[in-house]
PDB file of C-alpha atoms in Angstrom:
ATOM      1  CA  MET A1398      12.090-226.985 167.603  1.00  0.00           C
ATOM      2  CA  THR A1399      15.696-226.243 168.784  1.00  0.00           C
ATOM      3  CA  GLY A1400      18.135-227.658 170.997  1.00  0.00           C
ATOM      4  CA  GLY A1401      21.602-228.676 172.112  1.00  0.00           C
ATOM      5  CA  PRO A1402      23.462-231.958 173.172  1.00  0.00           C
ATOM      6  CA  GLY A1403      21.057-234.129 174.961  1.00  0.00           C
ATOM      7  CA  TRP A1404      17.930-231.784 174.832  1.00  0.00           C
ATOM      8  CA  GLN A1405      15.325-230.159 172.773  1.00  0.00           C
ATOM      9  CA  LEU A1406      13.141-227.069 173.390  1.00  0.00           C
ATOM     10  CA  GLU A1407       9.540-226.760 171.933  1.00  0.00           C
ATOM     11  CA  SER A1408       7.386-223.546 172.208  1.00  0.00           C
ATOM     12  CA  LEU A1409       3.813-224.297 172.988  1.00  0.00           C
ATOM     13  CA  GLY A1410       2.666-220.588 172.732  1.00  0.00           C
ATOM     14  CA  ARG A1411       2.051-217.796 175.083  1.00  0.00           C
ATOM     15  CA  GLY A1412       5.529-218.003 176.892  1.00  0.00           C
ATOM     16  CA  VAL A1413       5.119-221.754 177.608  1.00  0.00           C
ATOM     17  CA  PHE A1414       8.103-223.964 176.666  1.00  0.00           C
ATOM     18  CA  LEU A1415       8.837-227.760 176.872  1.00  0.00           C
ATOM     19  CA  PHE A1416      12.203-228.697 177.781  1.00  0.00           C
ATOM     20  CA  ARG A1417      12.887-232.299 176.563  1.00  0.00           C
ATOM     21  CA  TRP A1418      16.018-234.146 178.232  1.00  0.00           C
ATOM     22  CA  LEU A1419      17.326-237.433 176.964  1.00  0.00           C
ATOM     23  CA  ARG A1420      15.260-237.569 173.826  1.00  0.00           C
ATOM     24  CA  GLY A1421      12.199-236.745 175.603  1.00  0.00           C
ATOM     25  CA  PHE A1422      12.534-239.328 178.421  1.00  0.00           C
ATOM     26  CA  TYR A1423      12.088-236.360 180.769  1.00  0.00           C
ATOM     27  CA  VAL A1424       9.814-233.485 180.039  1.00  0.00           C
ATOM     28  CA  SER A1425       9.776-230.352 181.906  1.00  0.00           C
ATOM     29  CA  ALA A1426       7.709-227.070 181.243  1.00  0.00           C
ATOM     30  CA  PHE A1427       8.814-223.585 182.160  1.00  0.00           C
ATOM     31  CA  VAL A1428       6.822-220.210 181.490  1.00  0.00           C
ATOM     32  CA  VAL A1429       8.364-216.936 180.491  1.00  0.00           C
ATOM     33  CA  GLY A1430       6.295-214.149 182.245  1.00  0.00           C
ATOM     34  CA  ASP A1431       6.441-210.357 181.792  1.00  0.00           C
ATOM     35  CA  ARG A1432       9.365-210.201 184.219  1.00  0.00           C
ATOM     36  CA  ALA A1433      10.871-213.677 184.856  1.00  0.00           C
ATOM     37  CA  VAL A1434      10.684-217.326 184.243  1.00  0.00           C
ATOM     38  CA  THR A1435       9.128-220.077 186.330  1.00  0.00           C
ATOM     39  CA  ALA A1436      10.449-223.496 185.622  1.00  0.00           C
ATOM     40  CA  ILE A1437       8.887-226.821 186.510  1.00  0.00           C
ATOM     41  CA  ASP A1438      10.982-229.970 187.924  1.00  0.00           C
ATOM     42  CA  PRO A1439      14.799-229.440 187.519  1.00  0.00           C
ATOM     43  CA  ILE A1440      15.264-233.219 187.100  1.00  0.00           C
ATOM     44  CA  TYR A1441      19.002-233.538 188.198  1.00  0.00           C
ATOM     45  CA  ASP A1442      22.318-231.816 187.994  1.00  0.00           C
ATOM     46  CA  ALA A1443      23.206-232.858 184.181  1.00  0.00           C
ATOM     47  CA  ALA A1444      19.720-232.133 183.177  1.00  0.00           C
ATOM     48  CA  ALA A1445      19.621-228.777 185.002  1.00  0.00           C
ATOM     49  CA  ALA A1446      22.802-227.506 183.254  1.00  0.00           C
ATOM     50  CA  ALA A1447      21.043-228.285 179.990  1.00  0.00           C
ATOM     51  CA  TYR A1448      17.528-226.939 181.216  1.00  0.00           C
ATOM     52  CA  ARG A1449      19.381-223.620 181.818  1.00  0.00           C
ATOM     53  CA  GLN A1450      20.806-223.426 178.373  1.00  0.00           C
ATOM     54  CA  ALA A1451      17.260-224.212 176.868  1.00  0.00           C
ATOM     55  CA  ILE A1452      15.826-221.138 179.155  1.00  0.00           C
ATOM     56  CA  ALA A1453      18.552-218.910 177.972  1.00  0.00           C
ATOM     57  CA  ALA A1454      17.549-220.001 174.218  1.00  0.00           C
ATOM     58  CA  ALA A1455      14.101-218.811 174.798  1.00  0.00           C
ATOM     59  CA  THR A1456      14.669-215.637 176.755  1.00  0.00           C
ATOM     60  CA  ASP A1457      16.957-213.530 178.607  1.00  0.00           C
ATOM     61  CA  ARG A1458      14.521-212.964 181.585  1.00  0.00           C
ATOM     62  CA  PRO A1459      15.842-214.419 184.782  1.00  0.00           C
ATOM     63  CA  LEU A1460      14.806-217.652 186.328  1.00  0.00           C
ATOM     64  CA  VAL A1461      12.971-216.571 189.652  1.00  0.00           C
ATOM     65  CA  ARG A1462      10.992-219.621 190.552  1.00  0.00           C
ATOM     66  CA  ILE A1463      11.254-223.518 190.422  1.00  0.00           C
ATOM     67  CA  VAL A1464       8.206-225.517 191.118  1.00  0.00           C
ATOM     68  CA  TYR A1465       8.362-229.134 191.937  1.00  0.00           C
ATOM     69  CA  SER A1466       5.655-231.520 190.566  1.00  0.00           C
ATOM     70  CA  HIS A1467       6.180-234.056 193.195  1.00  0.00           C
ATOM     71  CA  ASP A1468       8.697-235.336 195.635  1.00  0.00           C
ATOM     72  CA  HIS A1469      10.356-237.795 193.528  1.00  0.00           C
ATOM     73  CA  ARG A1470      14.275-237.361 193.435  1.00  0.00           C
ATOM     74  CA  ASP A1471      14.314-238.050 189.682  1.00  0.00           C
ATOM     75  CA  HIS A1472      12.378-234.758 188.962  1.00  0.00           C
ATOM     76  CA  ILE A1473      13.829-232.479 192.003  1.00  0.00           C
ATOM     77  CA  CYS A1474      17.569-233.125 192.584  1.00  0.00           C
ATOM     78  CA  GLY A1475      18.758-230.352 190.108  1.00  0.00           C
ATOM     79  CA  GLY A1476      17.171-227.513 191.831  1.00  0.00           C
ATOM     80  CA  ARG A1477      20.629-225.847 192.829  1.00  0.00           C
ATOM     81  CA  GLY A1478      22.135-226.515 189.400  1.00  0.00           C
ATOM     82  CA  LEU A1479      18.982-224.913 187.944  1.00  0.00           C
ATOM     83  CA  ALA A1480      18.485-222.015 190.623  1.00  0.00           C
ATOM     84  CA  GLY A1481      22.293-220.921 190.001  1.00  0.00           C
ATOM     85  CA  ASP A1482      23.966-218.532 192.232  1.00  0.00           C
ATOM     86  CA  ALA A1483      20.786-216.152 192.102  1.00  0.00           C
ATOM     87  CA  GLY A1484      18.776-218.644 193.863  1.00  0.00           C
ATOM     88  CA  CYS A1485      15.054-219.045 193.417  1.00  0.00           C
ATOM     89  CA  GLU A1486      11.985-219.334 195.191  1.00  0.00           C
ATOM     90  CA  VAL A1487      11.122-223.085 195.392  1.00  0.00           C
ATOM     91  CA  CYS A1488       7.252-224.068 195.179  1.00  0.00           C
ATOM     92  CA  ALA A1489       5.973-227.535 196.269  1.00  0.00           C
ATOM     93  CA  HIS A1490       2.930-229.431 197.711  1.00  0.00           C
ATOM     94  CA  GLU A1491       3.182-229.608 201.651  1.00  0.00           C
ATOM     95  CA  GLU A1492       3.400-233.365 201.352  1.00  0.00           C
ATOM     96  CA  ALA A1493       6.481-233.023 198.934  1.00  0.00           C
ATOM     97  CA  GLN A1494       8.047-230.562 201.592  1.00  0.00           C
ATOM     98  CA  ALA A1495       7.316-233.056 204.241  1.00  0.00           C
ATOM     99  CA  ARG A1496       8.786-235.958 202.370  1.00  0.00           C
ATOM    100  CA  ILE A1497      12.061-233.934 201.460  1.00  0.00           C
ATOM    101  CA  ALA A1498      12.581-233.364 205.045  1.00  0.00           C
ATOM    102  CA  ARG A1499      11.896-236.586 206.243  1.00  0.00           C
ATOM    103  CA  ARG A1500      14.512-237.977 203.831  1.00  0.00           C
ATOM    104  CA  GLY A1501      16.950-235.321 204.643  1.00  0.00           C
ATOM    105  CA  ASP A1502      17.809-234.923 201.015  1.00  0.00           C
ATOM    106  CA  ALA A1503      20.844-232.654 201.100  1.00  0.00           C
ATOM    107  CA  ASP A1504      21.006-232.512 197.499  1.00  0.00           C
ATOM    108  CA  VAL A1505      17.608-231.400 197.067  1.00  0.00           C
ATOM    109  CA  LEU A1506      16.866-227.564 197.371  1.00  0.00           C
ATOM    110  CA  PRO A1507      14.146-227.233 199.926  1.00  0.00           C
ATOM    111  CA  PRO A1508      10.716-225.596 199.191  1.00  0.00           C
ATOM    112  CA  THR A1509      10.615-222.131 200.353  1.00  0.00           C
ATOM    113  CA  ARG A1510       6.898-221.721 199.588  1.00  0.00           C
ATOM    114  CA  LEU A1511       3.947-224.367 199.880  1.00  0.00           C
ATOM    115  CA  VAL A1512       1.323-224.527 196.817  1.00  0.00           C
ATOM    116  CA  GLY A1513      -1.603-226.577 196.149  1.00  0.00           C
ATOM    117  CA  ALA A1514      -5.055-226.952 194.612  1.00  0.00           C
ATOM    118  CA  GLY A1515      -6.320-223.774 193.407  1.00  0.00           C
ATOM    119  CA  ASP A1516      -3.175-221.599 193.725  1.00  0.00           C
ATOM    120  CA  VAL A1517      -2.174-219.619 190.714  1.00  0.00           C
ATOM    121  CA  ILE A1518       1.584-218.469 189.851  1.00  0.00           C
ATOM    122  CA  ALA A1519       1.075-215.410 187.815  1.00  0.00           C
ATOM    123  CA  ASP A1520       3.510-213.084 186.076  1.00  0.00           C
ATOM    124  CA  GLY A1521       1.793-210.745 183.805  1.00  0.00           C
ATOM    125  CA  ALA A1522      -0.395-212.496 181.491  1.00  0.00           C
ATOM    126  CA  ALA A1523       1.518-215.904 181.973  1.00  0.00           C
ATOM    127  CA  ARG A1524      -0.359-218.065 184.308  1.00  0.00           C
ATOM    128  CA  ILE A1525       0.228-221.494 185.715  1.00  0.00           C
ATOM    129  CA  GLU A1526      -2.984-223.087 187.525  1.00  0.00           C
ATOM    130  CA  LEU A1527      -2.284-225.681 190.354  1.00  0.00           C
ATOM    131  CA  ARG A1528      -4.561-228.721 190.860  1.00  0.00           C
ATOM    132  CA  ASP A1529      -4.016-231.541 193.298  1.00  0.00           C
ATOM    133  CA  LEU A1530      -6.025-234.825 192.004  1.00  0.00           C
ATOM    134  CA  GLY A1531      -5.633-236.629 195.350  1.00  0.00           C
ATOM    135  CA  PRO A1532      -3.269-239.748 195.753  1.00  0.00           C
ATOM    136  CA  ASN A1533      -2.087-241.046 192.315  1.00  0.00           C
ATOM    137  CA  HIS A1534       1.618-241.469 191.169  1.00  0.00           C
ATOM    138  CA  THR A1535       2.438-240.038 194.845  1.00  0.00           C
ATOM    139  CA  ASP A1536       0.505-238.218 197.442  1.00  0.00           C
ATOM    140  CA  SER A1537       2.384-234.957 196.575  1.00  0.00           C
ATOM    141  CA  ASN A1538       1.516-234.760 192.928  1.00  0.00           C
ATOM    142  CA  LEU A1539       0.507-231.164 191.541  1.00  0.00           C
ATOM    143  CA  LEU A1540      -1.136-230.955 188.187  1.00  0.00           C
ATOM    144  CA  PHE A1541      -0.130-227.729 186.073  1.00  0.00           C
ATOM    145  CA  LEU A1542      -2.567-225.758 183.642  1.00  0.00           C
ATOM    146  CA  MET A1543      -0.748-223.249 181.400  1.00  0.00           C
ATOM    147  CA  PRO A1544      -2.732-221.422 178.759  1.00  0.00           C
ATOM    148  CA  THR A1545      -0.922-221.535 175.289  1.00  0.00           C
ATOM    149  CA  ASP A1546      -3.425-220.236 172.847  1.00  0.00           C
TER     150      ASP A1546
END
């Protein structure tokens, strides 16, 4: 495990990494594919800056996609900071997109692609399979399956 001030990075294998913020209070995964990086949950601005450092510690491939696990602000407010100047595709459940729009969250990078159960985000051998387990923590929650062996 490696890290910096306030964060740690752990490799799970096959290009899947865990970014831990604030001693693991927040844990977000990212996947390094053949061409680029897909990150899950940018958390908030201060975490997003460290998240960018963690991705850079793992690879020099560009971040091209951010996926929101659900619509809660403590998971998604750092999108602009994580995406940087290049911008990113932002994927989210349709209910997350609707809630973000209804709230008028100006500090949240709006979703540009809707995803849901059965969708697969792939970059070469790197795959993120999406599941929707129905209403639980929220009705916009997505589950991610990422092979690591």
